[in-house]
Amino acid sequence: MSEIRKEAQVAGSKSGNKPGNKELGSKAYQKELALLHGELVKLQEWVVKTGAKICIVFEGRDGAGKGGVIKTITERVSPRIFRVVALPAPTDREKTQMYLQRYLPHLPAAGEVVLFDRSWYNRACVERVMGFCTEADVQMFMMTTPLVERAVIDSGVILIKYWLEISSEEQTRRLEARIHDERKIWKLSPMDIESYRRWYDYSRARDAMFSMTDTEFSPWYVARADRKKRARLNIISHLLSVVPYETVPREKVSLPQRQKAGGYRESDHHFRYVPEKF
């Protein structure tokens, strides 16, 4: 493991592994995040060079911050390598398929990192609590999912599963904030409102899911997410620690000398410039 990689992971853990009552300040957060982003770029280069296949699943209650974590992971890497999958509700045709079938085409090929913003585990929590499937469907899912995940891992995929855990008080605060913020109101759906009401139904569904699918070969990692910045640093730091990547040597890059004008003259075309209001 490189010294820089160690430094990045230690930086991410300084604030992360010790639960704090206060959120990190922006300056401290950005400093530690910059180190971790640098390591994610190295991870990306290793994935491309080795043809590694990484699949990361993010689950948690509504408002837990899954989208924010995913955005933080992907904001400094290539979207062609780090691919985000957030599937809509199944179509009528997909409802007749084997349940896991519609997720399988989105698994990573060589040289890809796929991040699922909710995944096949919809069946274990959302669909179960909301009555979108039968208890027989849930039990079949619980029995077959570890077998499918074993097959996925045996095919060479590095599968990592995160559950973001927030308190009922923090969920209330976040969902209420969405109601009063024009930038966030789109995030609040009737499903979110109903899931808020069914807090303990979700708790039971989560516990049952863990008991059946938290396996030695495909464990669940639980991240405390009441403090968003700390959660993001903790998850990225942990991700870097569980993937056995190495630093890929880079060729030295330097800018070449620009060509000479060769008689070029600036165009006299009347460009329609964007008004500079700021």
PDB file of C-alpha atoms in Angstrom:
ATOM      1  CA  MET A   1       0.000   0.000   0.000  1.00  0.00           C
ATOM      2  CA  SER A   2       1.413   3.385  -1.012  1.00  0.00           C
ATOM      3  CA  GLU A   3       2.238   6.012   1.595  1.00  0.00           C
ATOM      4  CA  ILE A   4      -0.186   8.426  -0.071  1.00  0.00           C
ATOM      5  CA  ARG A   5      -2.927   5.833   0.078  1.00  0.00           C
ATOM      6  CA  LYS A   6      -2.239   5.284   3.770  1.00  0.00           C
ATOM      7  CA  GLU A   7      -2.300   9.039   4.333  1.00  0.00           C
ATOM      8  CA  ALA A   8      -5.650   9.368   2.577  1.00  0.00           C
ATOM      9  CA  GLN A   9      -7.219   6.591   4.608  1.00  0.00           C
ATOM     10  CA  VAL A  10      -5.872   7.962   7.864  1.00  0.00           C
ATOM     11  CA  ALA A  11      -7.158  11.400   6.917  1.00  0.00           C
ATOM     12  CA  GLY A  12     -10.603  10.014   6.252  1.00  0.00           C
ATOM     13  CA  SER A  13     -10.599   8.210   9.571  1.00  0.00           C
ATOM     14  CA  LYS A  14      -9.447  11.120  11.736  1.00  0.00           C
ATOM     15  CA  SER A  15     -12.915  12.548  11.768  1.00  0.00           C
ATOM     16  CA  GLY A  16     -14.821   9.491  10.725  1.00  0.00           C
ATOM     17  CA  ASN A  17     -14.314   6.470  12.875  1.00  0.00           C
ATOM     18  CA  LYS A  18     -14.910   8.455  16.059  1.00  0.00           C
ATOM     19  CA  PRO A  19     -18.579   9.467  15.988  1.00  0.00           C
ATOM     20  CA  GLY A  20     -18.923  13.206  16.497  1.00  0.00           C
ATOM     21  CA  ASN A  21     -21.830  15.291  17.705  1.00  0.00           C
ATOM     22  CA  LYS A  22     -20.958  18.115  15.332  1.00  0.00           C
ATOM     23  CA  GLU A  23     -20.546  18.226  11.583  1.00  0.00           C
ATOM     24  CA  LEU A  24     -17.087  18.865  10.186  1.00  0.00           C
ATOM     25  CA  GLY A  25     -16.225  22.375   9.110  1.00  0.00           C
ATOM     26  CA  SER A  26     -16.025  22.957   5.360  1.00  0.00           C
ATOM     27  CA  LYS A  27     -12.277  23.612   5.370  1.00  0.00           C
ATOM     28  CA  ALA A  28     -11.404  20.412   7.254  1.00  0.00           C
ATOM     29  CA  TYR A  29     -13.877  18.422   5.160  1.00  0.00           C
ATOM     30  CA  GLN A  30     -12.510  19.671   1.829  1.00  0.00           C
ATOM     31  CA  LYS A  31      -8.919  19.032   2.902  1.00  0.00           C
ATOM     32  CA  GLU A  32      -9.587  15.400   3.770  1.00  0.00           C
ATOM     33  CA  LEU A  33     -11.880  14.874   0.802  1.00  0.00           C
ATOM     34  CA  ALA A  34      -9.179  16.098  -1.603  1.00  0.00           C
ATOM     35  CA  LEU A  35      -6.845  13.325  -0.415  1.00  0.00           C
ATOM     36  CA  LEU A  36      -9.550  10.699  -0.782  1.00  0.00           C
ATOM     37  CA  HIS A  37     -10.526  11.966  -4.236  1.00  0.00           C
ATOM     38  CA  GLY A  38      -6.904  11.605  -5.303  1.00  0.00           C
ATOM     39  CA  GLU A  39      -6.991   7.985  -4.176  1.00  0.00           C
ATOM     40  CA  LEU A  40     -10.248   7.363  -6.035  1.00  0.00           C
ATOM     41  CA  VAL A  41      -8.496   8.514  -9.218  1.00  0.00           C
ATOM     42  CA  LYS A  42      -5.740   5.998  -8.511  1.00  0.00           C
ATOM     43  CA  LEU A  43      -8.379   3.351  -7.939  1.00  0.00           C
ATOM     44  CA  GLN A  44      -9.895   4.255 -11.306  1.00  0.00           C
ATOM     45  CA  GLU A  45      -6.535   3.913 -13.076  1.00  0.00           C
ATOM     46  CA  TRP A  46      -6.014   0.513 -11.446  1.00  0.00           C
ATOM     47  CA  VAL A  47      -9.488  -0.652 -12.477  1.00  0.00           C
ATOM     48  CA  VAL A  48      -8.835   0.327 -16.100  1.00  0.00           C
ATOM     49  CA  LYS A  49      -5.370  -1.253 -16.217  1.00  0.00           C
ATOM     50  CA  THR A  50      -6.286  -4.531 -14.524  1.00  0.00           C
ATOM     51  CA  GLY A  51      -9.822  -4.941 -15.857  1.00  0.00           C
ATOM     52  CA  ALA A  52     -11.197  -5.131 -12.331  1.00  0.00           C
ATOM     53  CA  LYS A  53     -14.975  -5.208 -11.823  1.00  0.00           C
ATOM     54  CA  ILE A  54     -16.399  -3.409  -8.795  1.00  0.00           C
ATOM     55  CA  CYS A  55     -20.058  -3.253  -7.776  1.00  0.00           C
ATOM     56  CA  ILE A  56     -21.094  -1.012  -4.871  1.00  0.00           C
ATOM     57  CA  VAL A  57     -24.615  -1.169  -3.438  1.00  0.00           C
ATOM     58  CA  PHE A  58     -26.065   1.703  -1.415  1.00  0.00           C
ATOM     59  CA  GLU A  59     -29.168   1.154   0.672  1.00  0.00           C
ATOM     60  CA  GLY A  60     -30.801   2.946   3.582  1.00  0.00           C
ATOM     61  CA  ARG A  61     -33.900   4.774   4.671  1.00  0.00           C
ATOM     62  CA  ASP A  62     -35.262   7.742   2.727  1.00  0.00           C
ATOM     63  CA  GLY A  63     -33.148  10.772   3.525  1.00  0.00           C
ATOM     64  CA  ALA A  64     -30.136   8.750   4.660  1.00  0.00           C
ATOM     65  CA  GLY A  65     -27.857  10.460   2.120  1.00  0.00           C
ATOM     66  CA  LYS A  66     -27.235   7.720  -0.440  1.00  0.00           C
ATOM     67  CA  GLY A  67     -27.315  10.140  -3.349  1.00  0.00           C
ATOM     68  CA  GLY A  68     -24.929  12.536  -1.643  1.00  0.00           C
ATOM     69  CA  VAL A  69     -22.386   9.797  -0.971  1.00  0.00           C
ATOM     70  CA  ILE A  70     -22.577   8.586  -4.571  1.00  0.00           C
ATOM     71  CA  LYS A  71     -22.183  12.129  -5.914  1.00  0.00           C
ATOM     72  CA  THR A  72     -19.170  12.693  -3.676  1.00  0.00           C
ATOM     73  CA  ILE A  73     -17.528   9.477  -4.879  1.00  0.00           C
ATOM     74  CA  THR A  74     -18.092  10.211  -8.564  1.00  0.00           C
ATOM     75  CA  GLU A  75     -17.490  13.962  -8.802  1.00  0.00           C
ATOM     76  CA  ARG A  76     -13.751  13.653  -9.586  1.00  0.00           C
ATOM     77  CA  VAL A  77     -13.673  10.458 -11.645  1.00  0.00           C
ATOM     78  CA  SER A  78     -14.801   9.510 -15.137  1.00  0.00           C
ATOM     79  CA  PRO A  79     -18.515   8.717 -15.602  1.00  0.00           C
ATOM     80  CA  ARG A  80     -17.439   6.209 -18.239  1.00  0.00           C
ATOM     81  CA  ILE A  81     -15.629   4.200 -15.560  1.00  0.00           C
ATOM     82  CA  PHE A  82     -17.747   4.990 -12.482  1.00  0.00           C
ATOM     83  CA  ARG A  83     -21.288   4.287 -13.660  1.00  0.00           C
ATOM     84  CA  VAL A  84     -24.306   5.094 -11.476  1.00  0.00           C
ATOM     85  CA  VAL A  85     -27.401   2.877 -11.741  1.00  0.00           C
ATOM     86  CA  ALA A  86     -30.714   4.110 -10.313  1.00  0.00           C
ATOM     87  CA  LEU A  87     -33.450   2.029 -11.896  1.00  0.00           C
ATOM     88  CA  PRO A  88     -37.045   3.296 -12.102  1.00  0.00           C
ATOM     89  CA  ALA A  89     -40.061   1.216 -11.147  1.00  0.00           C
ATOM     90  CA  PRO A  90     -40.200  -2.046 -13.136  1.00  0.00           C
ATOM     91  CA  THR A  91     -42.176  -2.155 -16.370  1.00  0.00           C
ATOM     92  CA  ASP A  92     -45.044  -4.576 -16.872  1.00  0.00           C
ATOM     93  CA  ARG A  93     -42.677  -6.895 -18.735  1.00  0.00           C
ATOM     94  CA  GLU A  94     -40.020  -6.709 -16.023  1.00  0.00           C
ATOM     95  CA  LYS A  95     -42.614  -7.595 -13.399  1.00  0.00           C
ATOM     96  CA  THR A  96     -42.978 -10.993 -15.075  1.00  0.00           C
ATOM     97  CA  GLN A  97     -39.230 -11.718 -15.096  1.00  0.00           C
ATOM     98  CA  MET A  98     -37.172 -13.449 -12.470  1.00  0.00           C
ATOM     99  CA  TYR A  99     -36.809 -10.715  -9.866  1.00  0.00           C
ATOM    100  CA  LEU A 100     -33.039 -10.217 -10.106  1.00  0.00           C
ATOM    101  CA  GLN A 101     -33.052 -10.411 -13.905  1.00  0.00           C
ATOM    102  CA  ARG A 102     -33.358  -6.701 -14.603  1.00  0.00           C
ATOM    103  CA  TYR A 103     -30.393  -5.889 -12.367  1.00  0.00           C
ATOM    104  CA  LEU A 104     -27.949  -8.363 -13.895  1.00  0.00           C
ATOM    105  CA  PRO A 105     -27.311  -6.454 -17.167  1.00  0.00           C
ATOM    106  CA  HIS A 106     -26.111  -3.486 -15.113  1.00  0.00           C
ATOM    107  CA  LEU A 107     -23.365  -5.385 -13.297  1.00  0.00           C
ATOM    108  CA  PRO A 108     -19.859  -4.178 -14.181  1.00  0.00           C
ATOM    109  CA  ALA A 109     -17.803  -5.453 -17.071  1.00  0.00           C
ATOM    110  CA  ALA A 110     -14.003  -5.367 -16.958  1.00  0.00           C
ATOM    111  CA  GLY A 111     -12.677  -1.918 -16.172  1.00  0.00           C
ATOM    112  CA  GLU A 112     -15.888  -0.611 -14.618  1.00  0.00           C
ATOM    113  CA  VAL A 113     -17.137   0.509 -11.219  1.00  0.00           C
ATOM    114  CA  VAL A 114     -20.935   0.390 -10.869  1.00  0.00           C
ATOM    115  CA  LEU A 115     -22.708   2.168  -8.018  1.00  0.00           C
ATOM    116  CA  PHE A 116     -26.312   1.153  -7.344  1.00  0.00           C
ATOM    117  CA  ASP A 117     -28.466   3.913  -5.847  1.00  0.00           C
ATOM    118  CA  ARG A 118     -30.850   1.341  -4.409  1.00  0.00           C
ATOM    119  CA  SER A 119     -30.587  -2.133  -5.840  1.00  0.00           C
ATOM    120  CA  TRP A 120     -32.143  -5.576  -5.842  1.00  0.00           C
ATOM    121  CA  TYR A 121     -32.578  -5.064  -2.100  1.00  0.00           C
ATOM    122  CA  ASN A 122     -35.674  -2.996  -2.901  1.00  0.00           C
ATOM    123  CA  ARG A 123     -37.518  -6.270  -2.498  1.00  0.00           C
ATOM    124  CA  ALA A 124     -36.279  -6.793   1.054  1.00  0.00           C
ATOM    125  CA  CYS A 125     -37.294  -3.324   2.280  1.00  0.00           C
ATOM    126  CA  VAL A 126     -39.315  -0.955   0.089  1.00  0.00           C
ATOM    127  CA  GLU A 127     -41.392  -3.548  -1.728  1.00  0.00           C
ATOM    128  CA  ARG A 128     -41.963  -5.602   1.405  1.00  0.00           C
ATOM    129  CA  VAL A 129     -43.042  -2.680   3.576  1.00  0.00           C
ATOM    130  CA  MET A 130     -45.214  -1.086   0.907  1.00  0.00           C
ATOM    131  CA  GLY A 131     -46.914  -4.344  -0.029  1.00  0.00           C
ATOM    132  CA  PHE A 132     -45.620  -4.399  -3.614  1.00  0.00           C
ATOM    133  CA  CYS A 133     -44.781  -8.087  -3.287  1.00  0.00           C
ATOM    134  CA  THR A 134     -45.972 -11.070  -1.277  1.00  0.00           C
ATOM    135  CA  GLU A 135     -44.272 -12.582   1.740  1.00  0.00           C
ATOM    136  CA  ALA A 136     -43.575 -15.625  -0.419  1.00  0.00           C
ATOM    137  CA  ASP A 137     -41.751 -13.328  -2.860  1.00  0.00           C
ATOM    138  CA  VAL A 138     -39.679 -11.916  -0.005  1.00  0.00           C
ATOM    139  CA  GLN A 139     -38.732 -15.315   1.354  1.00  0.00           C
ATOM    140  CA  MET A 140     -37.715 -16.502  -2.113  1.00  0.00           C
ATOM    141  CA  PHE A 141     -35.584 -13.383  -2.475  1.00  0.00           C
ATOM    142  CA  MET A 142     -33.913 -13.948   0.890  1.00  0.00           C
ATOM    143  CA  MET A 143     -33.026 -17.532  -0.005  1.00  0.00           C
ATOM    144  CA  THR A 144     -31.795 -16.908  -3.541  1.00  0.00           C
ATOM    145  CA  THR A 145     -29.921 -13.607  -3.151  1.00  0.00           C
ATOM    146  CA  PRO A 146     -26.903 -15.025  -1.260  1.00  0.00           C
ATOM    147  CA  LEU A 147     -26.608 -17.696  -3.963  1.00  0.00           C
ATOM    148  CA  VAL A 148     -26.705 -15.101  -6.747  1.00  0.00           C
ATOM    149  CA  GLU A 149     -24.212 -12.873  -4.940  1.00  0.00           C
ATOM    150  CA  ARG A 150     -21.906 -15.842  -4.482  1.00  0.00           C
ATOM    151  CA  ALA A 151     -22.064 -16.451  -8.248  1.00  0.00           C
ATOM    152  CA  VAL A 152     -21.431 -12.758  -8.964  1.00  0.00           C
ATOM    153  CA  ILE A 153     -18.382 -12.715  -6.695  1.00  0.00           C
ATOM    154  CA  ASP A 154     -17.090 -15.998  -8.128  1.00  0.00           C
ATOM    155  CA  SER A 155     -17.257 -14.383 -11.587  1.00  0.00           C
ATOM    156  CA  GLY A 156     -14.642 -11.870 -10.444  1.00  0.00           C
ATOM    157  CA  VAL A 157     -16.803  -8.962  -9.278  1.00  0.00           C
ATOM    158  CA  ILE A 158     -15.795  -7.145  -6.100  1.00  0.00           C
ATOM    159  CA  LEU A 159     -19.186  -6.653  -4.412  1.00  0.00           C
ATOM    160  CA  ILE A 160     -19.460  -4.104  -1.598  1.00  0.00           C
ATOM    161  CA  LYS A 161     -22.740  -3.352   0.203  1.00  0.00           C
ATOM    162  CA  TYR A 162     -23.378  -0.247   2.323  1.00  0.00           C
ATOM    163  CA  TRP A 163     -26.359   0.516   4.536  1.00  0.00           C
ATOM    164  CA  LEU A 164     -26.608   4.160   5.612  1.00  0.00           C
ATOM    165  CA  GLU A 165     -28.194   4.373   9.051  1.00  0.00           C
ATOM    166  CA  ILE A 166     -29.804   7.568  10.359  1.00  0.00           C
ATOM    167  CA  SER A 167     -31.813   8.336  13.470  1.00  0.00           C
ATOM    168  CA  SER A 168     -35.527   9.049  13.369  1.00  0.00           C
ATOM    169  CA  GLU A 169     -34.834  12.617  14.505  1.00  0.00           C
ATOM    170  CA  GLU A 170     -32.382  13.257  11.676  1.00  0.00           C
ATOM    171  CA  GLN A 171     -34.707  11.752   9.086  1.00  0.00           C
ATOM    172  CA  THR A 172     -37.460  14.091  10.288  1.00  0.00           C
ATOM    173  CA  ARG A 173     -35.152  17.075   9.989  1.00  0.00           C
ATOM    174  CA  ARG A 174     -34.042  16.171   6.463  1.00  0.00           C
ATOM    175  CA  LEU A 175     -37.495  15.413   5.108  1.00  0.00           C
ATOM    176  CA  GLU A 176     -38.906  18.611   6.589  1.00  0.00           C
ATOM    177  CA  ALA A 177     -36.048  20.509   4.972  1.00  0.00           C
ATOM    178  CA  ARG A 178     -37.101  19.135   1.604  1.00  0.00           C
ATOM    179  CA  ILE A 179     -40.612  20.471   2.092  1.00  0.00           C
ATOM    180  CA  HIS A 180     -39.359  24.038   2.534  1.00  0.00           C
ATOM    181  CA  ASP A 181     -36.500  24.070  -0.014  1.00  0.00           C
ATOM    182  CA  GLU A 182     -37.298  24.633  -3.689  1.00  0.00           C
ATOM    183  CA  ARG A 183     -34.049  22.873  -4.600  1.00  0.00           C
ATOM    184  CA  LYS A 184     -34.994  19.705  -2.741  1.00  0.00           C
ATOM    185  CA  ILE A 185     -38.783  19.435  -3.011  1.00  0.00           C
ATOM    186  CA  TRP A 186     -38.453  17.139  -6.029  1.00  0.00           C
ATOM    187  CA  LYS A 187     -36.770  14.586  -3.765  1.00  0.00           C
ATOM    188  CA  LEU A 188     -39.899  14.222  -1.627  1.00  0.00           C
ATOM    189  CA  SER A 189     -42.369  11.712  -3.065  1.00  0.00           C
ATOM    190  CA  PRO A 190     -45.596  10.228  -1.672  1.00  0.00           C
ATOM    191  CA  MET A 191     -43.539   7.064  -1.132  1.00  0.00           C
ATOM    192  CA  ASP A 192     -41.163   8.999   1.129  1.00  0.00           C
ATOM    193  CA  ILE A 193     -44.067  10.296   3.200  1.00  0.00           C
ATOM    194  CA  GLU A 194     -45.502   6.814   3.652  1.00  0.00           C
ATOM    195  CA  SER A 195     -42.105   5.287   4.455  1.00  0.00           C
ATOM    196  CA  TYR A 196     -41.628   7.983   7.103  1.00  0.00           C
ATOM    197  CA  ARG A 197     -44.830   6.859   8.775  1.00  0.00           C
ATOM    198  CA  ARG A 198     -43.740   3.212   8.708  1.00  0.00           C
ATOM    199  CA  TRP A 199     -40.425   3.678  10.537  1.00  0.00           C
ATOM    200  CA  TYR A 200     -40.658   0.462  12.566  1.00  0.00           C
ATOM    201  CA  ASP A 201     -41.895  -1.623   9.632  1.00  0.00           C
ATOM    202  CA  TYR A 202     -38.694  -0.576   7.858  1.00  0.00           C
ATOM    203  CA  SER A 203     -36.670  -1.426  10.953  1.00  0.00           C
ATOM    204  CA  ARG A 204     -38.120  -4.950  10.998  1.00  0.00           C
ATOM    205  CA  ALA A 205     -37.535  -5.364   7.267  1.00  0.00           C
ATOM    206  CA  ARG A 206     -33.945  -4.149   7.602  1.00  0.00           C
ATOM    207  CA  ASP A 207     -33.241  -6.540  10.473  1.00  0.00           C
ATOM    208  CA  ALA A 208     -34.671  -9.481   8.533  1.00  0.00           C
ATOM    209  CA  MET A 209     -32.615  -8.511   5.477  1.00  0.00           C
ATOM    210  CA  PHE A 210     -29.406  -8.407   7.509  1.00  0.00           C
ATOM    211  CA  SER A 211     -30.113 -11.761   9.133  1.00  0.00           C
ATOM    212  CA  MET A 212     -30.429 -13.493   5.743  1.00  0.00           C
ATOM    213  CA  THR A 213     -28.015 -11.595   3.483  1.00  0.00           C
ATOM    214  CA  ASP A 214     -25.170 -10.398   5.746  1.00  0.00           C
ATOM    215  CA  THR A 215     -22.806 -13.217   4.801  1.00  0.00           C
ATOM    216  CA  GLU A 216     -19.099 -13.751   5.279  1.00  0.00           C
ATOM    217  CA  PHE A 217     -18.489 -13.576   1.528  1.00  0.00           C
ATOM    218  CA  SER A 218     -20.862 -10.615   0.972  1.00  0.00           C
ATOM    219  CA  PRO A 219     -21.200  -8.628   4.198  1.00  0.00           C
ATOM    220  CA  TRP A 220     -23.198  -5.499   4.881  1.00  0.00           C
ATOM    221  CA  TYR A 221     -21.216  -2.471   6.059  1.00  0.00           C
ATOM    222  CA  VAL A 222     -23.277  -0.045   8.152  1.00  0.00           C
ATOM    223  CA  ALA A 223     -22.327   3.636   8.091  1.00  0.00           C
ATOM    224  CA  ARG A 224     -23.631   6.117  10.651  1.00  0.00           C
ATOM    225  CA  ALA A 225     -25.059   8.879   8.472  1.00  0.00           C
ATOM    226  CA  ASP A 226     -26.513  11.530  10.804  1.00  0.00           C
ATOM    227  CA  ARG A 227     -23.501  13.706   9.948  1.00  0.00           C
ATOM    228  CA  LYS A 228     -23.329  13.793   6.153  1.00  0.00           C
ATOM    229  CA  LYS A 229     -19.740  14.951   5.724  1.00  0.00           C
ATOM    230  CA  ARG A 230     -18.384  12.455   8.224  1.00  0.00           C
ATOM    231  CA  ALA A 231     -20.378   9.651   6.593  1.00  0.00           C
ATOM    232  CA  ARG A 232     -18.998  10.489   3.150  1.00  0.00           C
ATOM    233  CA  LEU A 233     -15.411  10.503   4.358  1.00  0.00           C
ATOM    234  CA  ASN A 234     -15.905   7.284   6.313  1.00  0.00           C
ATOM    235  CA  ILE A 235     -17.448   5.422   3.395  1.00  0.00           C
ATOM    236  CA  ILE A 236     -14.853   6.537   0.840  1.00  0.00           C
ATOM    237  CA  SER A 237     -12.034   5.715   3.250  1.00  0.00           C
ATOM    238  CA  HIS A 238     -13.526   2.282   3.898  1.00  0.00           C
ATOM    239  CA  LEU A 239     -14.063   1.646   0.195  1.00  0.00           C
ATOM    240  CA  LEU A 240     -10.403   2.369  -0.487  1.00  0.00           C
ATOM    241  CA  SER A 241      -9.408  -0.008   2.301  1.00  0.00           C
ATOM    242  CA  VAL A 242     -11.387  -3.017   1.033  1.00  0.00           C
ATOM    243  CA  VAL A 243     -10.397  -2.813  -2.643  1.00  0.00           C
ATOM    244  CA  PRO A 244      -6.862  -4.186  -3.188  1.00  0.00           C
ATOM    245  CA  TYR A 245      -5.825  -1.526  -5.698  1.00  0.00           C
ATOM    246  CA  GLU A 246      -2.281  -0.414  -6.378  1.00  0.00           C
ATOM    247  CA  THR A 247      -0.869   2.819  -7.761  1.00  0.00           C
ATOM    248  CA  VAL A 248      -0.450   2.560 -11.529  1.00  0.00           C
ATOM    249  CA  PRO A 249       2.712   4.275 -12.875  1.00  0.00           C
ATOM    250  CA  ARG A 250       1.894   7.341 -14.976  1.00  0.00           C
ATOM    251  CA  GLU A 251       3.791   8.785 -17.898  1.00  0.00           C
ATOM    252  CA  LYS A 252       5.075  12.278 -17.278  1.00  0.00           C
ATOM    253  CA  VAL A 253       2.800  14.793 -18.982  1.00  0.00           C
ATOM    254  CA  SER A 254       3.916  18.146 -20.345  1.00  0.00           C
ATOM    255  CA  LEU A 255       2.153  20.575 -22.646  1.00  0.00           C
ATOM    256  CA  PRO A 256       3.564  20.816 -26.182  1.00  0.00           C
ATOM    257  CA  GLN A 257       4.460  24.145 -27.800  1.00  0.00           C
ATOM    258  CA  ARG A 258       1.493  25.708 -29.565  1.00  0.00           C
ATOM    259  CA  GLN A 259       1.584  26.004 -33.328  1.00  0.00           C
ATOM    260  CA  LYS A 260       2.287  29.379 -34.890  1.00  0.00           C
ATOM    261  CA  ALA A 261      -0.641  31.473 -36.061  1.00  0.00           C
ATOM    262  CA  GLY A 262       0.248  30.919 -39.704  1.00  0.00           C
ATOM    263  CA  GLY A 263      -1.718  33.962 -40.828  1.00  0.00           C
ATOM    264  CA  TYR A 264      -4.819  33.246 -38.726  1.00  0.00           C
ATOM    265  CA  ARG A 265      -6.962  36.290 -37.939  1.00  0.00           C
ATOM    266  CA  GLU A 266      -9.639  36.570 -35.276  1.00  0.00           C
ATOM    267  CA  SER A 267     -13.110  36.139 -36.776  1.00  0.00           C
ATOM    268  CA  ASP A 268     -15.303  39.199 -37.290  1.00  0.00           C
ATOM    269  CA  HIS A 269     -18.426  37.050 -36.770  1.00  0.00           C
ATOM    270  CA  HIS A 270     -20.989  38.576 -34.401  1.00  0.00           C
ATOM    271  CA  PHE A 271     -20.947  36.061 -31.564  1.00  0.00           C
ATOM    272  CA  ARG A 272     -24.030  35.792 -29.358  1.00  0.00           C
ATOM    273  CA  TYR A 273     -22.391  35.930 -25.965  1.00  0.00           C
ATOM    274  CA  VAL A 274     -24.184  34.838 -22.811  1.00  0.00           C
ATOM    275  CA  PRO A 275     -25.121  37.949 -20.786  1.00  0.00           C
ATOM    276  CA  GLU A 276     -22.652  38.424 -17.938  1.00  0.00           C
ATOM    277  CA  LYS A 277     -24.967  39.068 -15.019  1.00  0.00           C
ATOM    278  CA  PHE A 278     -22.529  37.859 -12.393  1.00  0.00           C
TER     279      PHE A 278
END
